[in-house]
GROMACS .gro file of C-alpha atoms in nm:
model
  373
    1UNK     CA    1  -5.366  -1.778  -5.974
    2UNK     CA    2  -5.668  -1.906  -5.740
    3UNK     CA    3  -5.740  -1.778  -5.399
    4UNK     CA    4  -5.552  -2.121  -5.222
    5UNK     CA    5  -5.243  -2.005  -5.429
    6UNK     CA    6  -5.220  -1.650  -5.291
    7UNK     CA    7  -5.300  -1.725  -4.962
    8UNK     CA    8  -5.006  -2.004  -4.904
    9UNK     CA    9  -4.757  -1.773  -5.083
   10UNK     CA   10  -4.869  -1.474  -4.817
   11UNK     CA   11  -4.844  -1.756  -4.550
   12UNK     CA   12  -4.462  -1.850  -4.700
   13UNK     CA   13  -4.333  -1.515  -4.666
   14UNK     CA   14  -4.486  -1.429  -4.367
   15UNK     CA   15  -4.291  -1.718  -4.223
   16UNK     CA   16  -3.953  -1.590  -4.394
   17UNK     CA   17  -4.031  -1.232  -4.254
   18UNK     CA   18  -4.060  -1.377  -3.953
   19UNK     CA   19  -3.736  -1.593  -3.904
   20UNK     CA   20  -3.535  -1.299  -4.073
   21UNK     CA   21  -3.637  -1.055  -3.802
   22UNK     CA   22  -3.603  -1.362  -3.513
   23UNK     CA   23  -3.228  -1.376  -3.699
   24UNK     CA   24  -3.187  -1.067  -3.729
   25UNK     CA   25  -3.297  -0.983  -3.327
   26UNK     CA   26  -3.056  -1.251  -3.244
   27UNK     CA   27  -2.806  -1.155  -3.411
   28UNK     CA   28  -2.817  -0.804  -3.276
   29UNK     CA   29  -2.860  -0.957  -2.929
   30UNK     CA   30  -2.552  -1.175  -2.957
   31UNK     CA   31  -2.330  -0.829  -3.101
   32UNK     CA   32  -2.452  -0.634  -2.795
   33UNK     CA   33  -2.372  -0.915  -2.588
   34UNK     CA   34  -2.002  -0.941  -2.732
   35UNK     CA   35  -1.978  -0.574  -2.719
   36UNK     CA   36  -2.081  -0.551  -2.383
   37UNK     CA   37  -1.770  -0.836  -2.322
   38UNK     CA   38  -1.541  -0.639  -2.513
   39UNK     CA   39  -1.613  -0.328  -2.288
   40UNK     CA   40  -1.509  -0.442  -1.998
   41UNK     CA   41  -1.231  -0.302  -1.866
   42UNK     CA   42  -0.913  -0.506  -1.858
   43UNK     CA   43  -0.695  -0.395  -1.598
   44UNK     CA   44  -0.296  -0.520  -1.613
   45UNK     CA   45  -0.122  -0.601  -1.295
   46UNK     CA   46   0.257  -0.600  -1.337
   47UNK     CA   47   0.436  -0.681  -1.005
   48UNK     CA   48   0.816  -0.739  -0.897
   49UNK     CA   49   0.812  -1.061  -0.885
   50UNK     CA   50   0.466  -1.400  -0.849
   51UNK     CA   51   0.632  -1.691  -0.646
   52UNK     CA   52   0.680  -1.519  -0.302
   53UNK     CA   53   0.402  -1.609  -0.048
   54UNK     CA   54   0.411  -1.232  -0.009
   55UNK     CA   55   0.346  -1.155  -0.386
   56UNK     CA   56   0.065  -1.409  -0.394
   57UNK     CA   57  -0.111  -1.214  -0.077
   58UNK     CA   58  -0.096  -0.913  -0.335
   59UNK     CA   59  -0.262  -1.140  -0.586
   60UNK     CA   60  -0.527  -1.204  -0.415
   61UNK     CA   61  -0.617  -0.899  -0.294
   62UNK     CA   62  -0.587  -0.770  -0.641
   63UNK     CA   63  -0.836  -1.050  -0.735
   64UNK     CA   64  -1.100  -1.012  -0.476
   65UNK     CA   65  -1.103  -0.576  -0.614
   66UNK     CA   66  -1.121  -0.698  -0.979
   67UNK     CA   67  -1.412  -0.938  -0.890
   68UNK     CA   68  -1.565  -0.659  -0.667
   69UNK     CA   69  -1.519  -0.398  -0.963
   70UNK     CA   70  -1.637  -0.580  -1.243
   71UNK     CA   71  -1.299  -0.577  -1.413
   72UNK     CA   72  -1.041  -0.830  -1.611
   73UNK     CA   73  -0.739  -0.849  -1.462
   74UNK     CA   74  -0.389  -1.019  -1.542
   75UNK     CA   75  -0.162  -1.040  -1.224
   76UNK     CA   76   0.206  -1.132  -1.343
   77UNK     CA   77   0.573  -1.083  -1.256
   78UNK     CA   78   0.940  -1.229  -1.338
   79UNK     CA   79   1.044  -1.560  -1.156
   80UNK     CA   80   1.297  -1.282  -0.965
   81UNK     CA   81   1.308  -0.974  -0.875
   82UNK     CA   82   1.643  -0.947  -1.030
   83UNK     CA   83   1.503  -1.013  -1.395
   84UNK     CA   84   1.415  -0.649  -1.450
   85UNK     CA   85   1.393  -0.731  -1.857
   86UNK     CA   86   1.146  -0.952  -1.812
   87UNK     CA   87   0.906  -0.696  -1.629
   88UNK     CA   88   1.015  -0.479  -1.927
   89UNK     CA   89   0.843  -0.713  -2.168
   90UNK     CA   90   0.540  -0.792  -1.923
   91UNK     CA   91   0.470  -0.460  -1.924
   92UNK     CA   92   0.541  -0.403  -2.336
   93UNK     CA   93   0.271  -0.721  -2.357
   94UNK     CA   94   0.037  -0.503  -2.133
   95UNK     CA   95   0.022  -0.230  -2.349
   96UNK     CA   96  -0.028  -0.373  -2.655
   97UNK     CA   97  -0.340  -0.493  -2.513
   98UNK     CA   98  -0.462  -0.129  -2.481
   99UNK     CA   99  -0.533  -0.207  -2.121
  100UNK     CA  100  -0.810   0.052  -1.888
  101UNK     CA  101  -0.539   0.099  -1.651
  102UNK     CA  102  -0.194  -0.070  -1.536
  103UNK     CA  103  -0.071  -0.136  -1.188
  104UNK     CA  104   0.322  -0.167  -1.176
  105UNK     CA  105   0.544  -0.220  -0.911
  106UNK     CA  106   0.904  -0.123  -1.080
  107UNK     CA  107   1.199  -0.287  -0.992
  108UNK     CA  108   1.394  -0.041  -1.203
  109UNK     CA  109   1.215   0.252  -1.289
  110UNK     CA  110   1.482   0.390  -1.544
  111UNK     CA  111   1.429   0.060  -1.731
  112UNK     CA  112   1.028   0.107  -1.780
  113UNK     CA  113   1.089   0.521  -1.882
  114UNK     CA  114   0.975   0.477  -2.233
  115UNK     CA  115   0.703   0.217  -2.149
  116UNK     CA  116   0.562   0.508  -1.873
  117UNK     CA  117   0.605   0.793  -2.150
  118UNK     CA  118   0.385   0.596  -2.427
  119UNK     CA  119   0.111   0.457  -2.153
  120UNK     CA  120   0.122   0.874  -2.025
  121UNK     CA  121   0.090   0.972  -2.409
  122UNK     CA  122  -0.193   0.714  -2.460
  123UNK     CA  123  -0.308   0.814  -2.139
  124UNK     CA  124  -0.357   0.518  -1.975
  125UNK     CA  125  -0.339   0.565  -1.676
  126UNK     CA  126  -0.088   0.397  -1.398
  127UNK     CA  127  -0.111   0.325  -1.061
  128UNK     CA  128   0.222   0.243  -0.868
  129UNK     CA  129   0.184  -0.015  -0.608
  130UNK     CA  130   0.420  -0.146  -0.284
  131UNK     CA  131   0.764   0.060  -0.351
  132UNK     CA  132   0.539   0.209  -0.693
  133UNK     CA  133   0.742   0.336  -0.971
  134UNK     CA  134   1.011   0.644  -0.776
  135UNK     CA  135   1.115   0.955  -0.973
  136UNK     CA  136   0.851   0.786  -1.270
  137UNK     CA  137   0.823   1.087  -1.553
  138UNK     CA  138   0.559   1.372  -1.438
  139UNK     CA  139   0.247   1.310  -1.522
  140UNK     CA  140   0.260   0.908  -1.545
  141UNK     CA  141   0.224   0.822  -1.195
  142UNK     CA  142  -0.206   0.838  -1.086
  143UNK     CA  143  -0.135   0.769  -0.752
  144UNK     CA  144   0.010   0.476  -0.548
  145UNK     CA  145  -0.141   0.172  -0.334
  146UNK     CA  146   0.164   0.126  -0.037
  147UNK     CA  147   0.272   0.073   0.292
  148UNK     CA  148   0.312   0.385   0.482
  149UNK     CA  149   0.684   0.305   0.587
  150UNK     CA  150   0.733   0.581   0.797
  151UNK     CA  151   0.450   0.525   1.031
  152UNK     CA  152   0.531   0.196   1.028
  153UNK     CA  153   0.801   0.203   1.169
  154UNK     CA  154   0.739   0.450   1.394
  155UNK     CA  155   0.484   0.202   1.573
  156UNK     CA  156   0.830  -0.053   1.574
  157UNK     CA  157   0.927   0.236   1.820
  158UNK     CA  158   0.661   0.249   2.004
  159UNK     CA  159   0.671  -0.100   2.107
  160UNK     CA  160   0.981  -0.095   2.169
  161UNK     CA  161   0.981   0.187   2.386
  162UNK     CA  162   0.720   0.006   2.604
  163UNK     CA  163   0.977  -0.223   2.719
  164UNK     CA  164   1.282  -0.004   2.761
  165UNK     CA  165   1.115   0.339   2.879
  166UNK     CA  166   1.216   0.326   3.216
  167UNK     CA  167   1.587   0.265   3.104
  168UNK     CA  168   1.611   0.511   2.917
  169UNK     CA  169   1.455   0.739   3.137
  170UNK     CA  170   1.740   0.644   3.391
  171UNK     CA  171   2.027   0.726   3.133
  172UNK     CA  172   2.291   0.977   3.246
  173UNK     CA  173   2.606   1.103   3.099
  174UNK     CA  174   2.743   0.883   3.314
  175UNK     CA  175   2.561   0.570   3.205
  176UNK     CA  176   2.454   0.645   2.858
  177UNK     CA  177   2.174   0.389   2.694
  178UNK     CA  178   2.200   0.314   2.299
  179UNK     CA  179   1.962   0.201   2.040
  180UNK     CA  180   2.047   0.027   1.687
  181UNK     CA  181   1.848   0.035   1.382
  182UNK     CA  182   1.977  -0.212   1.119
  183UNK     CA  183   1.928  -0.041   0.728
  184UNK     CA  184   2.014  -0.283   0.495
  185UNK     CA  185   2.137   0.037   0.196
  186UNK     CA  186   2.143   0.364   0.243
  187UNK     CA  187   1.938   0.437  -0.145
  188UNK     CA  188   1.605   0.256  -0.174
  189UNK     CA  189   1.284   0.520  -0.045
  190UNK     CA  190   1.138   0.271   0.186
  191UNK     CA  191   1.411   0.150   0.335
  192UNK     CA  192   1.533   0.499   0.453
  193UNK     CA  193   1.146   0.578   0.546
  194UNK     CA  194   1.146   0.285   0.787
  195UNK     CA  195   1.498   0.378   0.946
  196UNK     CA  196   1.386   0.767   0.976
  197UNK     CA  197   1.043   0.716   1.101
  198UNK     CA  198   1.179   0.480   1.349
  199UNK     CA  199   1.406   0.729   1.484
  200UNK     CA  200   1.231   1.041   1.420
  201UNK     CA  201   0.962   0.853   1.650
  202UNK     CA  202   1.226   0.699   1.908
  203UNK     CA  203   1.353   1.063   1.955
  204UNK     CA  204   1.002   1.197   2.034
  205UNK     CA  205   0.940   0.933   2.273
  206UNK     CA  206   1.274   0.991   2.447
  207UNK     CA  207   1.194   1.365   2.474
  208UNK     CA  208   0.803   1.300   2.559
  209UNK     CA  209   0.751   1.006   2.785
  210UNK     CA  210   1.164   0.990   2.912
  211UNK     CA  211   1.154   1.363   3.041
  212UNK     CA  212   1.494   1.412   2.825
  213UNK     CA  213   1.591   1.686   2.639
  214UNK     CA  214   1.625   1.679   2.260
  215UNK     CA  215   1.993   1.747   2.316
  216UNK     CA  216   2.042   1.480   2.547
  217UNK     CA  217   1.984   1.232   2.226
  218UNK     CA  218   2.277   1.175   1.938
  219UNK     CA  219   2.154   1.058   1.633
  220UNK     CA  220   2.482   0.916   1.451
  221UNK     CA  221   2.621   0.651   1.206
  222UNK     CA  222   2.510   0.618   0.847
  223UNK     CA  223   2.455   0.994   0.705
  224UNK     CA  224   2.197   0.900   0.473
  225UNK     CA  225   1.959   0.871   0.814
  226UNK     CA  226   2.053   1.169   1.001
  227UNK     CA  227   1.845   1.480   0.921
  228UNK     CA  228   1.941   1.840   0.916
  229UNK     CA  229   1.746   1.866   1.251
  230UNK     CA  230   1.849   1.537   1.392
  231UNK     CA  231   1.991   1.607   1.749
  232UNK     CA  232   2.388   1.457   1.711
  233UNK     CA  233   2.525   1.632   2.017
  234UNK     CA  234   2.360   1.453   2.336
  235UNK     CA  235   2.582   1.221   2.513
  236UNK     CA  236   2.233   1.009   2.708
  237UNK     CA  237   2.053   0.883   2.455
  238UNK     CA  238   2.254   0.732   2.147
  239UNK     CA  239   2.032   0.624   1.816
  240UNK     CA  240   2.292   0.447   1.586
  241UNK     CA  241   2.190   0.412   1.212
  242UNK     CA  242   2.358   0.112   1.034
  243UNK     CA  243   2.429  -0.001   0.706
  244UNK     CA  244   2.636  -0.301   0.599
  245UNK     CA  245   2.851  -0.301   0.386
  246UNK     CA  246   2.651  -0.463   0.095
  247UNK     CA  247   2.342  -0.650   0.083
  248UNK     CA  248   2.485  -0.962   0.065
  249UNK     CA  249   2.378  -1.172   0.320
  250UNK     CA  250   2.724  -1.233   0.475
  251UNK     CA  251   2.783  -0.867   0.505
  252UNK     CA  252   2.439  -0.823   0.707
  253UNK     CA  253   2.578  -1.116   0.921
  254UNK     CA  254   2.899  -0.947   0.965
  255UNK     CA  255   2.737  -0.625   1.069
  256UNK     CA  256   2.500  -0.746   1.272
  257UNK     CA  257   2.795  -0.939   1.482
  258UNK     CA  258   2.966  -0.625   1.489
  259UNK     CA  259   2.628  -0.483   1.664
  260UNK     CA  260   2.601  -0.793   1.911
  261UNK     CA  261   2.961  -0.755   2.035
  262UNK     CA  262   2.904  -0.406   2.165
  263UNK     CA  263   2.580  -0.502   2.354
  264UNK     CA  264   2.744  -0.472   2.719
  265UNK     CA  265   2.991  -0.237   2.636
  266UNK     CA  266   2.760   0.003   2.490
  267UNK     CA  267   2.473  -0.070   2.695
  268UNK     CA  268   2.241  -0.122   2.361
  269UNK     CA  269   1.933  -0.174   2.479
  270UNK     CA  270   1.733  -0.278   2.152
  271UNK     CA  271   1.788  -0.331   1.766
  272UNK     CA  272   1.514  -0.271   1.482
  273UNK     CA  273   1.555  -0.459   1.199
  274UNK     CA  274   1.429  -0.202   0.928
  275UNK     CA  275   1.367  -0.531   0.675
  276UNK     CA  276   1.344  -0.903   0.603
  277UNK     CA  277   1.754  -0.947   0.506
  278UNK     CA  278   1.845  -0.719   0.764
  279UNK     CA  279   1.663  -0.983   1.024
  280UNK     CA  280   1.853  -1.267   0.821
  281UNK     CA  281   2.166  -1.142   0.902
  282UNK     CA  282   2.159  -1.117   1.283
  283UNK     CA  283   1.935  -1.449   1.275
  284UNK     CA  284   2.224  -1.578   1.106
  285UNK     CA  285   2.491  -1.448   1.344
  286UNK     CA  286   2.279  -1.585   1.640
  287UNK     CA  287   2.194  -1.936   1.544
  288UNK     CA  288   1.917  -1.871   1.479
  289UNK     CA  289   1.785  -1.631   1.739
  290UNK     CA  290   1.840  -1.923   2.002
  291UNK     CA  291   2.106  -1.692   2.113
  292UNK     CA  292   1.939  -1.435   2.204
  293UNK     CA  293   1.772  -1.489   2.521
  294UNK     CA  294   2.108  -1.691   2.643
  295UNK     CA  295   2.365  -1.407   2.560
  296UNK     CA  296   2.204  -1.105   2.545
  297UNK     CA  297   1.833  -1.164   2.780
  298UNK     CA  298   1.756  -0.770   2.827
  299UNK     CA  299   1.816  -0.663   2.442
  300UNK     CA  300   1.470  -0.582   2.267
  301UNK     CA  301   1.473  -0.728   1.911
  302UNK     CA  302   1.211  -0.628   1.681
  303UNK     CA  303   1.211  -0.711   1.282
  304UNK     CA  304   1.033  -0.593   0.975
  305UNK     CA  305   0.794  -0.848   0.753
  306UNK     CA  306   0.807  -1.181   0.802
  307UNK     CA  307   0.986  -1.510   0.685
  308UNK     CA  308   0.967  -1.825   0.792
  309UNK     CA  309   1.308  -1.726   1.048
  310UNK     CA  310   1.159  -1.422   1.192
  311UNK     CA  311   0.803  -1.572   1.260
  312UNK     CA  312   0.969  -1.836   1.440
  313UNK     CA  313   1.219  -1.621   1.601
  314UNK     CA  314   0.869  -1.438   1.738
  315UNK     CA  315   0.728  -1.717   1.838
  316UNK     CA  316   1.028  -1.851   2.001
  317UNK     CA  317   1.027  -1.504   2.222
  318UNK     CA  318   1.408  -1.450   2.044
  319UNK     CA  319   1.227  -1.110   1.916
  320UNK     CA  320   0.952  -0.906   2.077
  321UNK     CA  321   0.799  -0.897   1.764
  322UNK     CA  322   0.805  -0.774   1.381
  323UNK     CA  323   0.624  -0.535   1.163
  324UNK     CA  324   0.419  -0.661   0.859
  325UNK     CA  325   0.294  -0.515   0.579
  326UNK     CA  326  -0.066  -0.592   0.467
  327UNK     CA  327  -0.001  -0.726   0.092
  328UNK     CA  328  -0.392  -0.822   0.033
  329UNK     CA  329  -0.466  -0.476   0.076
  330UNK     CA  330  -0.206  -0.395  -0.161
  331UNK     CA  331  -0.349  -0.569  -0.435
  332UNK     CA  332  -0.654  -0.473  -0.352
  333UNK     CA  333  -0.640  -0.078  -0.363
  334UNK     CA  334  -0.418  -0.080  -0.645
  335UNK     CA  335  -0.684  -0.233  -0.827
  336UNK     CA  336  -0.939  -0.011  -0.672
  337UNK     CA  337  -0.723   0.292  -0.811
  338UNK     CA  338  -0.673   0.197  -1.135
  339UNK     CA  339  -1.070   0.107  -1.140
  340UNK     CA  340  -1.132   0.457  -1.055
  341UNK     CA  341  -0.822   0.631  -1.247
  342UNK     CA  342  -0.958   0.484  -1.585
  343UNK     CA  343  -1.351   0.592  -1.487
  344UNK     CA  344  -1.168   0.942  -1.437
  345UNK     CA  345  -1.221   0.984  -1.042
  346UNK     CA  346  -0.982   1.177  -0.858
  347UNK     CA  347  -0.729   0.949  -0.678
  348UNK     CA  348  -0.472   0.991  -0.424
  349UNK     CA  349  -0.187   0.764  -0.262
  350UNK     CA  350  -0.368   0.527  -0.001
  351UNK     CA  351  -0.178   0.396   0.252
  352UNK     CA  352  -0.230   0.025   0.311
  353UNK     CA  353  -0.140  -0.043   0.635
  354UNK     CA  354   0.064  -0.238   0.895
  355UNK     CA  355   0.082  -0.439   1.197
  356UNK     CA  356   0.261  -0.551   1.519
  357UNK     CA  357   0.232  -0.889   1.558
  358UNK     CA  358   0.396  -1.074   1.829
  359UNK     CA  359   0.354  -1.398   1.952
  360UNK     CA  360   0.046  -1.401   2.126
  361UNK     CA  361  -0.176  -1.253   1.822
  362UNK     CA  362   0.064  -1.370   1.508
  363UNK     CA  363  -0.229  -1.659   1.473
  364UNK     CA  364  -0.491  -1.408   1.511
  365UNK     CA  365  -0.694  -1.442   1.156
  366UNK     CA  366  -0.616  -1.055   1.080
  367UNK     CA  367  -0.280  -1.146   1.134
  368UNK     CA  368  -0.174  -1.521   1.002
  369UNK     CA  369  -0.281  -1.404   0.650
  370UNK     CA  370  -0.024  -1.145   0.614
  371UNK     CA  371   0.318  -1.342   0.792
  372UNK     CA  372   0.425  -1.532   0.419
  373UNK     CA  373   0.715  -1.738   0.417
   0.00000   0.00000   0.00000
């Protein structure tokens, strides 16, 4: 073989060394690449229900922490919150995709039991968001991203208070004041926070800024919202507790007519609305809320979330205003959580937050964001 010969063959497979290690390189840079994809952590969002303007507040504040976190996240619940078997199978679906962490919002935790023992036995872990996932199995719960109902509610006293202090400083034995607070059931956790942190707040207003005694006060109606320390013997200050009879919305109605017709008699001087269908019902037995102002002008209405009725029942002046939860922030810290639960970091519950909104800041941007329809 001459010298020529030899020297194209070492050219030729120099060349093929050459694009086999260029292959090779990119090949190896394409794996790590899909690798790197495949690593990132997919986080599964499984809420109570997707159409409400108040669900798709949570979804994008669950979006804007998945963005923030570098995470994939699917955000999905059932057409209604009544379809608990199809938030069974949402949340089958998530596991099987071996997710870093699930957020779940249960609308029947006794339902999901066997979906929270396998994702505690895997240990993925979950994060319970807005009412979480109550009496879940120990161990299954990380930590929950929620509205602290109790304080929030306690500020609906508060406000209240600002307008009817000095009556209720003025009440006697003789001329006794009363206050309503409208429970829609007398079961779900924050529905009886909101009802006992407005009253448990009520009565230390009464006692601090009225100059009453504690035994001056009667808390009374529904037991399910009187404590074992609740004062229930003063004959001043009355704090009534009520719970229709269902939840139907004609049985709020009815018992929020039943309220209205003792206004004068029983000098009630405000009503809290602990939640969206309790504010239904006495918008619905006051056309409305146009009623308000014309029968009743000294009672002090406030509600709880929003809804196209109550914000205009707000703006109207029918209520002095409402409590709202912050659902963005919702989404966004249960996100956050389960970020940090599936790193390993310590977590804790986090409350979200609330405001009073009223109608001179409802169209305040912090505000108009979190009053859905």
């Amino acid at each position: 073989m001459n010298v020529s010969k030899r020297a194209c063959i070492a050219i030729l497979a120099l060349i093929m060394l050459a694009v086999f290690t260029l292959g090779s390189c990119q090949r190896e840079k394409e794996s790590a690449e899909g690798k790197k994809d495949s690593e990132t952590p997919y986080i599964a969002v499984v809420s109570k229900g997707e159409q409400h303007d108040f669900w798709q507040q949570v979804k994008l504040g669950a979006q804007a922490a998945a963005n923030d976190f570098g995470v994939d996240m699917t955000f999905e619940g059932p057409a209604s919150e009544s379809d608990v078997q199809d938030q069974v199978e949402m949340l089958n679906v998530a596991l099987a995709k071996a997710p870093a962490a699930i957020a779940l919002a249960a609308l029947d935790t006794n339902s999901v039991i066997d979906q929270l023992i396998e994702a505690r036995n895997r240990k993925i872990p979950i994060i319970g968001f807005d009412s979480g996932v109550p009496e879940a199995p120990e161990g299954s719960i990380y930590a929950n991203a929620s509205t602290d109902n109790y304080n929030a509610a306690g500020v609906a006293a508060e406000k209240m208070f600002e307008v009817i202090g000095d009556k209720i400083k003025a009440a006697s034995a003789a001329n006794p004041v009363k206050i309503v607070v409208m429970n829609q059931d007398a079961s779900g956790e924050s529905l009886l926070s909101r009802g006992r942190g407005f009253r448990d707040r009520m009565v230390e207003l009464v006692v601090s800024q009225a100059g009453l005694a504690k035994s001056d006060i009667k808390v009374m109606g529904n037991p399910a919202y009187i404590a074992s320390d609740s004062p229930t013997s003063g004959n001043k200050v009355m704090i009534e507790m009520v719970v229709p009879a269902s939840a139907s919305a004609s049985d709020s109605m009815a018992a929020a007519t039943a309220v209205l017709n003792r206004v004068e008699e029983q000098n009630i001087l405000g009503i809290f609305c602990s939640n969206e269908a309790t504010v239904k019902g006495l918008l619905a037995a006051t056309n409305d809320g146009s009623a308000l102002p014309q029968q009743y002008p000294d009672l002090v209405v406030i509600g709880y979330d929003a809804g196209a009725g109550q914000k205009n029942a707000v703006r109207n002046g029918y209520f002095l205003g409402s409590i709202t939860q912050d659902p963005y922030q919702i989404g966004y810290k249960a996100v956050e959580l389960a970020v940090k639960a599936y790193k390993g970091e310590s977590v804790s519950d986090v409350d979200t937050g609330a405001k009073f909104y009223n109608a001179d800041n409802m169209d305040d941007a912090d505000i108009k964001g979190l009053l859905y329809d």
